[in-house]
Tab-separated table of C-alpha atoms and ligand atoms in Angstrom:
chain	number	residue	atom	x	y	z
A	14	UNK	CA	-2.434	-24.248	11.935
A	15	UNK	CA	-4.181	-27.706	12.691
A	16	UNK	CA	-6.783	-27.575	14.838
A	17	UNK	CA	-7.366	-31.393	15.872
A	18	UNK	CA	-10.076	-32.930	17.384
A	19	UNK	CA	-12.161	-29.637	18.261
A	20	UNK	CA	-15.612	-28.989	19.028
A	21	UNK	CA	-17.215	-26.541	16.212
A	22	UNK	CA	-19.949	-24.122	15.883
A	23	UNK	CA	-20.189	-22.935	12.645
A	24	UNK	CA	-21.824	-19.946	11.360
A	25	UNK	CA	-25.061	-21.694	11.111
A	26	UNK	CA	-25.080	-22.234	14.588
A	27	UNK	CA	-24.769	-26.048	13.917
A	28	UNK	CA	-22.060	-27.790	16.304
A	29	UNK	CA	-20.188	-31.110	16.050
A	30	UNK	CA	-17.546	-32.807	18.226
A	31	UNK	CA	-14.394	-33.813	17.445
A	32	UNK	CA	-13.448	-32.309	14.207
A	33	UNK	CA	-10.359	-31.370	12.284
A	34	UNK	CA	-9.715	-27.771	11.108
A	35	UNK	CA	-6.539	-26.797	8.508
A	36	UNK	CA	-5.664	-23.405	7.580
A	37	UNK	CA	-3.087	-22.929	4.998
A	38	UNK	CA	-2.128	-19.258	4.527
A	39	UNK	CA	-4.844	-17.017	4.834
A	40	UNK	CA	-7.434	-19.888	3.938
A	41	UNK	CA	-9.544	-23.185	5.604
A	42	UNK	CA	-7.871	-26.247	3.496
A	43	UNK	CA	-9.521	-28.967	5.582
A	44	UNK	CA	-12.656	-29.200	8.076
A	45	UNK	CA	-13.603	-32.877	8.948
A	46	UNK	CA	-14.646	-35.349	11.270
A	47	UNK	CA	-11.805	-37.228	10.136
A	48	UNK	CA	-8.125	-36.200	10.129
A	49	UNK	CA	-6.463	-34.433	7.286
A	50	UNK	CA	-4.053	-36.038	4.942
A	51	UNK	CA	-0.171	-35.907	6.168
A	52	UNK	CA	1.294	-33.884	3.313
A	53	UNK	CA	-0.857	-30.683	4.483
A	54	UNK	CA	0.259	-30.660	8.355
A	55	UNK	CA	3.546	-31.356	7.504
A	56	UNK	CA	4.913	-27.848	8.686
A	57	UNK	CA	2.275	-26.595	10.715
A	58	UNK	CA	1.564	-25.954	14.214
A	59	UNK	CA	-0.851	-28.216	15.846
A	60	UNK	CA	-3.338	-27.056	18.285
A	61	UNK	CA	-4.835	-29.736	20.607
A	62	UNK	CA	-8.623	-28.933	20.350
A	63	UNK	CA	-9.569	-30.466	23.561
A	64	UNK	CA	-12.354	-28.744	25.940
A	65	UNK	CA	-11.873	-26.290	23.047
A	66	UNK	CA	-14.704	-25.271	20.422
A	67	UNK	CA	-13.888	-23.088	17.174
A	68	UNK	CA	-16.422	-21.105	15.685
A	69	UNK	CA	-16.209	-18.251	12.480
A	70	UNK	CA	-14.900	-14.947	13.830
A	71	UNK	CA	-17.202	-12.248	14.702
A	72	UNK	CA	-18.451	-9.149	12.914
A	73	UNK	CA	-18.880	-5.672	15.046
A	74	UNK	CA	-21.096	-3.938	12.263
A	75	UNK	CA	-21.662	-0.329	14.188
A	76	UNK	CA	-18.741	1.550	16.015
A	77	UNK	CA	-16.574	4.431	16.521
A	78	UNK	CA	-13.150	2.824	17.324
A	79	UNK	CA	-11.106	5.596	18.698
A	80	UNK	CA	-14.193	6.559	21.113
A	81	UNK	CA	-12.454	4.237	23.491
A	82	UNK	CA	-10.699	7.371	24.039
A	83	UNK	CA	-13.905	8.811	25.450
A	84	UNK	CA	-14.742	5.952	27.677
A	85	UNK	CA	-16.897	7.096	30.650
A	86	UNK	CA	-16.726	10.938	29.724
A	87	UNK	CA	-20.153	11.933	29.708
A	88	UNK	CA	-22.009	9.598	31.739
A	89	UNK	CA	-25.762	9.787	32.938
A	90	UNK	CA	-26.712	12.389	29.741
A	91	UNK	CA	-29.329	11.869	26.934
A	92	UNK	CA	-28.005	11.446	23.087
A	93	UNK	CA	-28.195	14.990	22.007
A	94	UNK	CA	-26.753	16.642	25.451
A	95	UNK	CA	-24.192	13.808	25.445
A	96	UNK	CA	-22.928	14.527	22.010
A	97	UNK	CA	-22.985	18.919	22.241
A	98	UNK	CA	-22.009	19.114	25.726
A	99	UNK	CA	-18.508	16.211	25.884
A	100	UNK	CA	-18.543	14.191	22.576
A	101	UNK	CA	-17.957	17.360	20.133
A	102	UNK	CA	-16.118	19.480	22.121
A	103	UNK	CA	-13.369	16.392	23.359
A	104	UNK	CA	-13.437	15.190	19.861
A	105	UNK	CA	-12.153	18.514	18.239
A	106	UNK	CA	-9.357	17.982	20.043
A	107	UNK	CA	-8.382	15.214	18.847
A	108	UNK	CA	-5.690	14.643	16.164
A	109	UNK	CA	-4.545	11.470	13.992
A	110	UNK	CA	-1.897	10.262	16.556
A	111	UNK	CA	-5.238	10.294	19.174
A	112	UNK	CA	-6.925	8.597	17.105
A	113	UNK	CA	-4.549	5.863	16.230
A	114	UNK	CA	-3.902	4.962	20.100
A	115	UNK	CA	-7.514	5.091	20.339
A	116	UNK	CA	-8.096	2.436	17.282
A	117	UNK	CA	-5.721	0.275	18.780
A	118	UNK	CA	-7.527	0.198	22.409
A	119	UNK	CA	-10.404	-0.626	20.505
A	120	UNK	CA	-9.347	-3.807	18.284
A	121	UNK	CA	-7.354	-4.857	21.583
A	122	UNK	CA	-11.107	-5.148	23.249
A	123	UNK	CA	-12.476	-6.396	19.446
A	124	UNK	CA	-9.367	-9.460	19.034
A	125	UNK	CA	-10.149	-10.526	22.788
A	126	UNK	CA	-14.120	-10.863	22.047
A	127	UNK	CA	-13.601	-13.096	19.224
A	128	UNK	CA	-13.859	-10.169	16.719
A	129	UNK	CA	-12.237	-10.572	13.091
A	130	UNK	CA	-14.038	-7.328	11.475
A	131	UNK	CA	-15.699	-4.488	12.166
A	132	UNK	CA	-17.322	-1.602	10.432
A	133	UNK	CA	-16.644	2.065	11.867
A	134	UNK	CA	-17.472	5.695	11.519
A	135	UNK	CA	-15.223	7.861	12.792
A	136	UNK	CA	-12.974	11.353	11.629
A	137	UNK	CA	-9.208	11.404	10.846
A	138	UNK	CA	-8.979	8.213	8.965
A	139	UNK	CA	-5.559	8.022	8.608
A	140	UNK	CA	-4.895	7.431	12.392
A	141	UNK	CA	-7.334	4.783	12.165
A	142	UNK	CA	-6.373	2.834	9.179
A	143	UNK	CA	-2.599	2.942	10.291
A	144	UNK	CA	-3.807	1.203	13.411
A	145	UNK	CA	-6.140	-1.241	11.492
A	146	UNK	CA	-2.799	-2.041	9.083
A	147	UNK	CA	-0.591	-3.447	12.330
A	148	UNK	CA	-3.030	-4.852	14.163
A	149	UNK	CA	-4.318	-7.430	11.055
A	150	UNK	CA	-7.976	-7.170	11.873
A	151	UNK	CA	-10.390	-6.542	8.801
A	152	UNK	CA	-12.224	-3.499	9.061
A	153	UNK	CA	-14.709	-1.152	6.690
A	154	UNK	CA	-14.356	2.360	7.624
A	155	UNK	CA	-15.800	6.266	6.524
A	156	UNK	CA	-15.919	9.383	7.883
A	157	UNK	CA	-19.376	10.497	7.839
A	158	UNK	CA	-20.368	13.728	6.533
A	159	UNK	CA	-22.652	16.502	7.697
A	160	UNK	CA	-23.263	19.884	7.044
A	161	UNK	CA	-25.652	22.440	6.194
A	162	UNK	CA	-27.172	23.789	2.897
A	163	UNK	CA	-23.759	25.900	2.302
A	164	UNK	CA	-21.228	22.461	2.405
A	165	UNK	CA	-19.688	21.462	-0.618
A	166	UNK	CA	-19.138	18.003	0.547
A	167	UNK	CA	-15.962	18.094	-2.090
A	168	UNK	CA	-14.339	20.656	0.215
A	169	UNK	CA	-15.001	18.639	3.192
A	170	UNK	CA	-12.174	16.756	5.153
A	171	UNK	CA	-14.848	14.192	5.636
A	172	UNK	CA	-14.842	13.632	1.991
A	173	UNK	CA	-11.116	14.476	1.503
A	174	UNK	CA	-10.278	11.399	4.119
A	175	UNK	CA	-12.080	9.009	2.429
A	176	UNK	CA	-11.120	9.772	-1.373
A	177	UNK	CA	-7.627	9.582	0.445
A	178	UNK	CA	-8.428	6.121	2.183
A	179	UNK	CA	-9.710	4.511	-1.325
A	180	UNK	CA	-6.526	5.389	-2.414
A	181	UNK	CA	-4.899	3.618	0.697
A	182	UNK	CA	-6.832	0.735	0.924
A	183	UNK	CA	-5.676	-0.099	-2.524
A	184	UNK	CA	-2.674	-1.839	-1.432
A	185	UNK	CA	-4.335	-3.794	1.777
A	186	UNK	CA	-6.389	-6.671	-1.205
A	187	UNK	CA	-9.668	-5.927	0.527
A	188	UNK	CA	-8.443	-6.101	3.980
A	189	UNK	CA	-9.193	-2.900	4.662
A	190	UNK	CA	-12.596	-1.347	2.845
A	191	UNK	CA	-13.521	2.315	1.994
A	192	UNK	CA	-16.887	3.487	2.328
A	193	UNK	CA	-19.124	6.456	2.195
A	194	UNK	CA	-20.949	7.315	5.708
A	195	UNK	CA	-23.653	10.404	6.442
A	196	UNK	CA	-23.768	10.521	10.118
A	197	UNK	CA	-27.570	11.255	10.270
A	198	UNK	CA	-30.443	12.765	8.854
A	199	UNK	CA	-30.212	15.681	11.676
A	200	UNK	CA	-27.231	16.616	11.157
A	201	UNK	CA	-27.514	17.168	7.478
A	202	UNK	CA	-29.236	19.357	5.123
A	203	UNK	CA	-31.369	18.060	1.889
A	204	UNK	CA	-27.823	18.958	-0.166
A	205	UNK	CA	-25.555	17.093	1.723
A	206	UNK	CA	-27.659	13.540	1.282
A	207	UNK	CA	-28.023	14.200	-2.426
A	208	UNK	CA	-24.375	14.861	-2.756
A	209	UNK	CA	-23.346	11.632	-0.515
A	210	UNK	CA	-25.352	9.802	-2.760
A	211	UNK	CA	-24.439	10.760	-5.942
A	212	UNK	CA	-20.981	10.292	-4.167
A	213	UNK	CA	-21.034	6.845	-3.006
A	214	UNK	CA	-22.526	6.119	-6.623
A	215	UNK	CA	-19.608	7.223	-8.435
A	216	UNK	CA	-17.098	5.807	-6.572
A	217	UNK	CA	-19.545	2.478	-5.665
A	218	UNK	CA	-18.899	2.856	-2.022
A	219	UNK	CA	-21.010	1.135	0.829
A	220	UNK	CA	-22.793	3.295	2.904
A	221	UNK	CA	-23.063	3.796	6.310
A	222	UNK	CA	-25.783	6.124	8.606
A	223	UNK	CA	-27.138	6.113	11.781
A	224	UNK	CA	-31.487	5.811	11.955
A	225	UNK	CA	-34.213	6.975	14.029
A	226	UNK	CA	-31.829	6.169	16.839
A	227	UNK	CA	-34.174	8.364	19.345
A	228	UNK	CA	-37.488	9.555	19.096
A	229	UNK	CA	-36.785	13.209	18.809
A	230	UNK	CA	-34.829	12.477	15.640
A	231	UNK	CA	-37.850	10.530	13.988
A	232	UNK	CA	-40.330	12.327	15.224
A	233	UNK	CA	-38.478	15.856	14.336
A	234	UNK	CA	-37.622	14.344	10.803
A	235	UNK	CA	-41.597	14.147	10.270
A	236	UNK	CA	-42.011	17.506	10.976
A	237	UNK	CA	-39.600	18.982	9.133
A	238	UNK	CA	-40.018	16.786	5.763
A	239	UNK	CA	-43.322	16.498	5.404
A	240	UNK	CA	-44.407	13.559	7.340
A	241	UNK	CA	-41.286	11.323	6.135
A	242	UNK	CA	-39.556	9.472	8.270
A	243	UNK	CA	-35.751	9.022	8.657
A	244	UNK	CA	-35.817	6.122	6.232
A	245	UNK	CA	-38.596	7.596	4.283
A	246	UNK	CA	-36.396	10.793	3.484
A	247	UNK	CA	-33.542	9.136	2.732
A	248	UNK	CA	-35.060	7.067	0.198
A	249	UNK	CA	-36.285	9.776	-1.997
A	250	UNK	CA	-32.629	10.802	-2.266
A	251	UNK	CA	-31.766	6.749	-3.195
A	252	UNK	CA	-29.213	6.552	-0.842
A	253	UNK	CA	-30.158	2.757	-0.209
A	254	UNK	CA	-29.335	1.923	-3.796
A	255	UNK	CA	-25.826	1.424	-2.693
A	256	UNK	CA	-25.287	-1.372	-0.082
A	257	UNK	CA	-25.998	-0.099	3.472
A	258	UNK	CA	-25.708	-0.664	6.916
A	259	UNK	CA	-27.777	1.865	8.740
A	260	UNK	CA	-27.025	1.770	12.810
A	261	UNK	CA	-29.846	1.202	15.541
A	262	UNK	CA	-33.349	1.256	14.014
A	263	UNK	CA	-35.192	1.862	17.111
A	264	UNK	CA	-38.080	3.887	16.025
A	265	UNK	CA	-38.500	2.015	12.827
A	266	UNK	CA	-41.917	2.000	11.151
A	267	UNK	CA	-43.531	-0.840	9.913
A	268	UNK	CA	-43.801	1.541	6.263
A	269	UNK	CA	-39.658	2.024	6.873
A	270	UNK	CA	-38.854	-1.582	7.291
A	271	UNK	CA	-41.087	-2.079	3.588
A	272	UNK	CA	-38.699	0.060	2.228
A	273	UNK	CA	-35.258	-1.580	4.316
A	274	UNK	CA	-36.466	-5.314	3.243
A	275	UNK	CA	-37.069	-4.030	-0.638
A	276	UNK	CA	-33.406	-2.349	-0.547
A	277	UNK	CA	-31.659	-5.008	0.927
A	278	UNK	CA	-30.664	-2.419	3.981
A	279	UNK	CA	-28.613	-3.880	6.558
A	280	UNK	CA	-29.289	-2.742	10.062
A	281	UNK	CA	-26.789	-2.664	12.800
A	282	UNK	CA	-28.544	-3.191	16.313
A	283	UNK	CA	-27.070	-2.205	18.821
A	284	UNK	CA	-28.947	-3.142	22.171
A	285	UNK	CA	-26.125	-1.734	25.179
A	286	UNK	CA	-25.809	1.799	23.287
A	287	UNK	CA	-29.030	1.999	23.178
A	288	UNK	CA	-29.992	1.032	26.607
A	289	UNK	CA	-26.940	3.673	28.343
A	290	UNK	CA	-28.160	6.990	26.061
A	291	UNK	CA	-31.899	6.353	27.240
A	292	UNK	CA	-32.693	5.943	23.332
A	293	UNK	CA	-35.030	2.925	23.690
A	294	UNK	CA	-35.043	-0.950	22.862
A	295	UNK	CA	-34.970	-1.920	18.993
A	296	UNK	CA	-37.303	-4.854	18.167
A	297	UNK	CA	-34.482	-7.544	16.233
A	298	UNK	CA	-37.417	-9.704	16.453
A	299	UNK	CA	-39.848	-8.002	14.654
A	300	UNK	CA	-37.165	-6.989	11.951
A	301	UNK	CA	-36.403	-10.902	11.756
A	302	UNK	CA	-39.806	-11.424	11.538
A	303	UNK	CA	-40.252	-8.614	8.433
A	304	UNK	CA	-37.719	-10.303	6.371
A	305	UNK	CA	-35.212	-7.312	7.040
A	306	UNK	CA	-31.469	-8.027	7.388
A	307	UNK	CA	-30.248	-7.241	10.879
A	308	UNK	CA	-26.187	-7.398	12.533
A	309	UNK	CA	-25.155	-6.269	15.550
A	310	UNK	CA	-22.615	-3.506	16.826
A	311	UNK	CA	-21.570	-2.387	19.595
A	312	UNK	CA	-21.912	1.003	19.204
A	313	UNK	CA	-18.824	3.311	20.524
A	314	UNK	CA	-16.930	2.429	23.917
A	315	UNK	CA	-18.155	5.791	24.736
A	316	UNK	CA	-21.973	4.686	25.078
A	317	UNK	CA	-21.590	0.765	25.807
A	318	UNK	CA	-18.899	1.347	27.711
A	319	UNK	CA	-17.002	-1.812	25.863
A	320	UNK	CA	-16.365	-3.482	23.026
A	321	UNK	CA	-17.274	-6.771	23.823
A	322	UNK	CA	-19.465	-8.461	21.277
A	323	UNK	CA	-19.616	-11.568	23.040
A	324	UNK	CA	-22.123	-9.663	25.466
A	325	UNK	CA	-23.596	-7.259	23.041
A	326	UNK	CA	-25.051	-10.834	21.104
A	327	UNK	CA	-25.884	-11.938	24.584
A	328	UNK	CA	-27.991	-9.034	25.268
A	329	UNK	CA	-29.211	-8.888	22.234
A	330	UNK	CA	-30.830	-12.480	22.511
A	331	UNK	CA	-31.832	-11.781	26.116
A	332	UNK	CA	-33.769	-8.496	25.180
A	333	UNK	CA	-35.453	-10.040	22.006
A	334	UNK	CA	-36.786	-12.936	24.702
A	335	UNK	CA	-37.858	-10.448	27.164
A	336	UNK	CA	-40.002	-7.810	25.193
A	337	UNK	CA	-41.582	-10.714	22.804
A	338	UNK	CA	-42.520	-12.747	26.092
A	339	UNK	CA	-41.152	-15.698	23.642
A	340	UNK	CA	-38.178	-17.918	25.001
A	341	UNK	CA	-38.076	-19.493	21.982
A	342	UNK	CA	-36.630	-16.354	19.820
A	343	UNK	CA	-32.704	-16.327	18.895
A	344	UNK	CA	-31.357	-19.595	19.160
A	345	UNK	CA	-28.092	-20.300	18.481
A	346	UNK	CA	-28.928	-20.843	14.568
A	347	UNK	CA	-30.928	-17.601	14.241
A	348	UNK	CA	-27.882	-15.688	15.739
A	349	UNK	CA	-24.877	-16.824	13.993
A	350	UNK	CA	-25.254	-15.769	10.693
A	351	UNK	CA	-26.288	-12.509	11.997
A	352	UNK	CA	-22.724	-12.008	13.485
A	353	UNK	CA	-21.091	-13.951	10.975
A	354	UNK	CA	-22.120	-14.644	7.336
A	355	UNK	CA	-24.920	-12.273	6.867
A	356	UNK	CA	-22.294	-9.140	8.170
A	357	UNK	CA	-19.312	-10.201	6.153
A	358	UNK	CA	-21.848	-9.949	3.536
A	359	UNK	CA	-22.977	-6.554	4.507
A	360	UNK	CA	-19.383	-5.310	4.549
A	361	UNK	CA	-19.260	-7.279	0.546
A	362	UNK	CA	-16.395	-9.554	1.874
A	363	UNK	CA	-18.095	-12.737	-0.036
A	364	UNK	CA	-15.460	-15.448	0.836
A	365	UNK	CA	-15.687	-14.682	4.736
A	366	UNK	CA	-17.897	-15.298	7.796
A	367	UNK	CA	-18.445	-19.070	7.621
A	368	UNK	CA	-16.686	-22.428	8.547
A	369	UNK	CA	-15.987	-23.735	4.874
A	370	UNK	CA	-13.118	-24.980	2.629
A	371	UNK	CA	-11.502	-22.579	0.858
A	372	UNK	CA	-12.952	-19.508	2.908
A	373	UNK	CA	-10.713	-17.204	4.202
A	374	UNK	CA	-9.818	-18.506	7.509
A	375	UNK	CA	-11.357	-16.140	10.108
A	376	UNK	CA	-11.871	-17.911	13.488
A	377	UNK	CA	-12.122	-17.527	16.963
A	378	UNK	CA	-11.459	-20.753	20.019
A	379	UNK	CA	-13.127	-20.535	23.367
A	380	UNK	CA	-11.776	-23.018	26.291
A	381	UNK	CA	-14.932	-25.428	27.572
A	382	UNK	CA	-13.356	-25.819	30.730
A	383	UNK	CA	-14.022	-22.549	32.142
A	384	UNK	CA	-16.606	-23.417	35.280
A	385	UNK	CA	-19.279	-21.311	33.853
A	386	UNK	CA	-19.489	-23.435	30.544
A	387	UNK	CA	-19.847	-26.685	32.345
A	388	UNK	CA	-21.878	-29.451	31.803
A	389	UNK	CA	-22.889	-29.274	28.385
A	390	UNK	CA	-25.971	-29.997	27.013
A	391	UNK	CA	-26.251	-27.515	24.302
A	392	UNK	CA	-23.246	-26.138	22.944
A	393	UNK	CA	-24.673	-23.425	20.708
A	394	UNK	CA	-26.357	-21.968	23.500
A	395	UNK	CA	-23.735	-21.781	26.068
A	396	UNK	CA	-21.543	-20.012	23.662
A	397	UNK	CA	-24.099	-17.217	24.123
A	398	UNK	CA	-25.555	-17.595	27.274
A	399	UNK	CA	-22.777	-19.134	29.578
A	400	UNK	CA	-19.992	-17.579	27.403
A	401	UNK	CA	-17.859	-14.581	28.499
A	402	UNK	CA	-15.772	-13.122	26.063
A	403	UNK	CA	-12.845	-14.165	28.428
A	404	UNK	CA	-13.689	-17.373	27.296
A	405	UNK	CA	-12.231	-16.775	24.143
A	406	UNK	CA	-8.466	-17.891	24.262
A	407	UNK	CA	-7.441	-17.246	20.327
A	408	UNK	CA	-8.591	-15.252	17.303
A	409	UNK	CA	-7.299	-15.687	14.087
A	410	UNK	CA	-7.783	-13.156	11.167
A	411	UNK	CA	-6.688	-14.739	7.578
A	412	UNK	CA	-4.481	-17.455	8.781
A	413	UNK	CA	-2.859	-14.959	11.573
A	414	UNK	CA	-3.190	-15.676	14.924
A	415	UNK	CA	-3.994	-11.794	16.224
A	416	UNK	CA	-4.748	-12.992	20.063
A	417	UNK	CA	-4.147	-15.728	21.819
A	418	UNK	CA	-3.690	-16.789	25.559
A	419	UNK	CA	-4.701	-13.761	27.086
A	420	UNK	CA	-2.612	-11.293	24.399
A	421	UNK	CA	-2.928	-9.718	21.056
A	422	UNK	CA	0.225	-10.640	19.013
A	423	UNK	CA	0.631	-7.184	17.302
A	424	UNK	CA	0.000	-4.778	19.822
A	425	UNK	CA	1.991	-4.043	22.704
A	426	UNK	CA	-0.516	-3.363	25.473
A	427	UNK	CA	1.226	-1.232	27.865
A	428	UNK	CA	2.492	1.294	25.548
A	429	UNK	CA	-1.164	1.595	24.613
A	430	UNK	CA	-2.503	2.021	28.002
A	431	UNK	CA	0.319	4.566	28.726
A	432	UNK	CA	-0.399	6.356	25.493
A	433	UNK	CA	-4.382	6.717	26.043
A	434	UNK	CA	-3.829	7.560	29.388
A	435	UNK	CA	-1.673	10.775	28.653
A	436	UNK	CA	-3.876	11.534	26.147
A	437	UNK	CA	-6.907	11.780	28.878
A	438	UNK	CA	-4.535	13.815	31.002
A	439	UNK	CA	-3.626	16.179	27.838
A	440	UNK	CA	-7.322	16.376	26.670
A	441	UNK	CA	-8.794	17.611	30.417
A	442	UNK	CA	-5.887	19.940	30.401
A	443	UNK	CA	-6.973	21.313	27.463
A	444	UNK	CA	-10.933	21.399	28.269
A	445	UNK	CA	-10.873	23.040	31.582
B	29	ZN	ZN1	-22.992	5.258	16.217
C-alpha cells in the first residue's frame, strides 16, 4: 500500500507532514518526504494521506482476551472477592469454543484502537490461538500456572497448553509467541515458582506474572516470606533471568524496582484496571524516573471494562500529570516508545514497533478531520489527548490491512456478537 502525502508520528513521538509511506509484503520499503520511485507503486493501492496521520501500531502488553466474555459480571467488588466470588466460578465453565468467540471480541476492540500486538494470560490456549491465527494480529500468549506444594506443574493443563502451543506456534514465523506465565505469587506455592522457572529456562520462554497488584498481596507476601516482597521472592527463585513482563506494579518498592531495573523487567501498567478493582494508582513516573522499563495494558475487559488502548495511554499520561503535580511528564516522545518500540521489544519481536525501512510494517491511520482533533498545533499531543480510538480509521498488521473504515477485514462481527451473547445466556443458565 502507498500511503502518500501523510502526516506521521513515529514511534519516537516525532511528527512530520507530508510524507510518503510504502509497504511491500509484510515490510516498510519506503518512508520519505519525497515520493517513492515508480517501479515500487506500480501494483499497489494508493491511499490519499490527507487530514490523515500514520503512526507504528500499538502494543497491549497485559490482558486476558477472552475476559471480554466476562464484561460487566462482577461489578462494584474488590480484587480478591471479584475473582472467588464471579471470575473463577464463570471461568470454569468455560470451554475452548468460549474462549475463541471471546478472543475474537477482544482483537475486534484491539484492531479498532490501533492495536497490532498484544500479550495475554489466559486458560485453554487453543481457543485463543485459533482466534489469533484468522484474525492476523500478533500476539504472545501463556497460561499461567498456580498451585500448591502438591502440583507437578508437568501434570498441569496449564503447562500441557503451552508445551502444546510451542508446538503450534511453530508454523505461524513468530507471529504468534509462546511463553511461560505464573499468575501470582498468592496463588502459588515456593514449588510451583521454582518449577516455572526452571521451566521457562529450558524451553527459553518469556515470562509473564502479575505484581503487588494490591496491598494485601504485598503486604501478605512479607509476612509469609520473611519480609520479601513480591519481587523480592521471586528473585531468589531467578525467575527474572528470563525476559519478563510483570503486570501492574502498584505497590512497588523502591528496593523492588533495584532489582526490576538490574533484570531488565518489563512492567505492564495498567492505570483503568487498576482504578475499577480499588487496587490503587501505579507511579509510571517514578518507574521512568528509576530507569525501569514500563508498557502499558489494558488489563482484562472484565476490570477496564474495554480494550481500548487509545484511552488506557490517555489515562495513563493524565494520571502520571495529576499525582506528580508536573504537567510536563509524558509527552508525546516519552510515550511512544512505551507503546511501541520498547513493548515489541519486551515481547522479543526485534524488527517491529517503529516507523523504519525494512521493519515489518505494523501501522495504524487516524482521520485529522474529526472535530475533536482540530486546529492543530501539536500533533503528538492530540493523538493522545484529543484522540479517541474512533479516530483510528485503519490498522495494518504485516502488510495486512486487519481494520479499516469502521470494520475488521477478518472477522465477521455479527456472528461474534450473536455467538458471545448465547454464550452469556448459556453461562447464567448454568450458574444459577
Ligand atoms: Zn491481569
Amino acid at each position: 500500500m502507498y500511503f502518500r502525502d501523510i502526516s506521521v508520528v513515529d514511534h519516537l513521538g516525532q511528527a512530520r507532514e507530508n510524507m510518503h509511506l510504502v509497504t511491500t509484503e509484510d515490510k516498510i520499503t519506503w518512508l520519505s518526504d519525497n515520493a517513492p520511485p515508480a517501479d515500487l507503486i506500480e501494483k499497489v493501492e494508493v491511499y490519499e494521506g490527507k487530514n490523515r496521520v500514520l503512526l507504528p501500531g500499538l502494543y497491549n502488553m497485559h490482558c486476558h482476551v477472552p475476559m471480554t466474555l466476562l464484561r460487566g459480571y462482577g461489578e462494584g467488588l474488590p480484587l480478591q472477592r471479584w475473582l472467588e466470588e464471579k471470575m473463577y466460578p464463570f471461568e470454569a465453565l468455560m470451554d475452548a469454543d468460549d474462549m475463541y468467540w471471546g478472543t475474537l471480541l477482544g482483537i475486534y476492540e484491539m484492531l479498532a484502537s490501533g492495536v497490532v500486538s498484544f500479550s495475554d494470560m489466559y486458560m485453554r490456549l487453543d481457543g485463543i490461538f485459533q482466534a489469533v491465527l484468522e484474525s492476523g494480529i500478533k500476539a504472545n500468549l501463556n497460561n499461567p500456572l498456580t498451585g500448591d506444594e502438591n502440583t507437578d506443574i508437568k501434570q498441569d493443563i496449564a503447562y500441557l497448553e503451552v508445551m502444546q502451543l510451542i508446538k503450534d506456534c511453530r508454523t505461524t514465523n513468530g507471529h504468534i509467541r509462546a511463553e511461560a506465565g505464573l499468575h501470582a505469587e498468592y496463588t502459588s506455592s515456593e514449588r510451583v515458582v521454582q518449577d516455572v522457572v526452571t521451566w521457562a529456562k529450558e524451553q527459553n520462554l518469556h515470562l509473564q506474572v502479575h505484581l503487588s497488584e494490591t496491598k494485601k498481596e504485598h503486604t501478605e507476601c512479607k509476612e509469609r516470606h520473611q519480609g520479601l516482597t513480591p519481587t523480592a521472592y521471586l528473585h531468589s527463585f531467578g525467575f527474572f533471568d528470563q525476559p519478563t513482563v510483570a503486570a501492574h506494579g502498584v505497590y512497588l518498592e523502591d528496593s523492588d524496582l533495584t532489582i526490576l531495573r538490574a533484570k531488565d523487567v518489563t512492567i505492564a501498567h495498567c492505570p483503568t484496571s487498576n482504578l475499577k478493582l480499588g487496587s490503587g494508582i501505579a507511579p509510571l513516573a517514578k518507574f521512568l524516573r528509576h530507569g525501569v522499563k514500563v508498557t502499558i495494558g489494558t488489563d482484562g475487559a472484565s476490570s477496564n471494562n474495554n480494550l481500548n488502548m487509545m484511552e488506557e495511554i490517555s489515562l495513563a499520561a493524565l494520571l502520571a500529570k495529576g499525582i506528580n503535580k508536573d504537567p510536563s511528564l509524558m509527552s508525546a516522545t516519552e510515550i511512544m516508545p512505551l507503546v511501541t518500540i520498547n513493548a515489541a521489544r519486551a515481547q522479543g519481536r526485534t524488527n517491529c514497533g517503529r516507523l523504519e525501512v525494512g521493519a515489518q510494517a505494523d501501522l495504524f491511520v487516524m482521520d485529522l478531520s474529526r472535530p475533536h482533533l482540530q486546529p492543530i498545533y501539536d500533533l503528538p499531543a492530540n493523538i493522545f489527548y484529543s484522540g479517541q480510538s474512533s479516530d483510528v480509521v485503519l490498522t495494518m498488521v504485516e502488510g495486512k490491512v486487519l481494520y479499516r473504515d469502521g470494520a475488521a477485514t477478518l472477522i465477521d462481527l455479527e456472528r461474534v456478537l450473536f455467538e458471545v451473547n448465547r454464550i452469556r445466556t448459556e453461562k447464567l443458565r448454568q450458574l444459577s
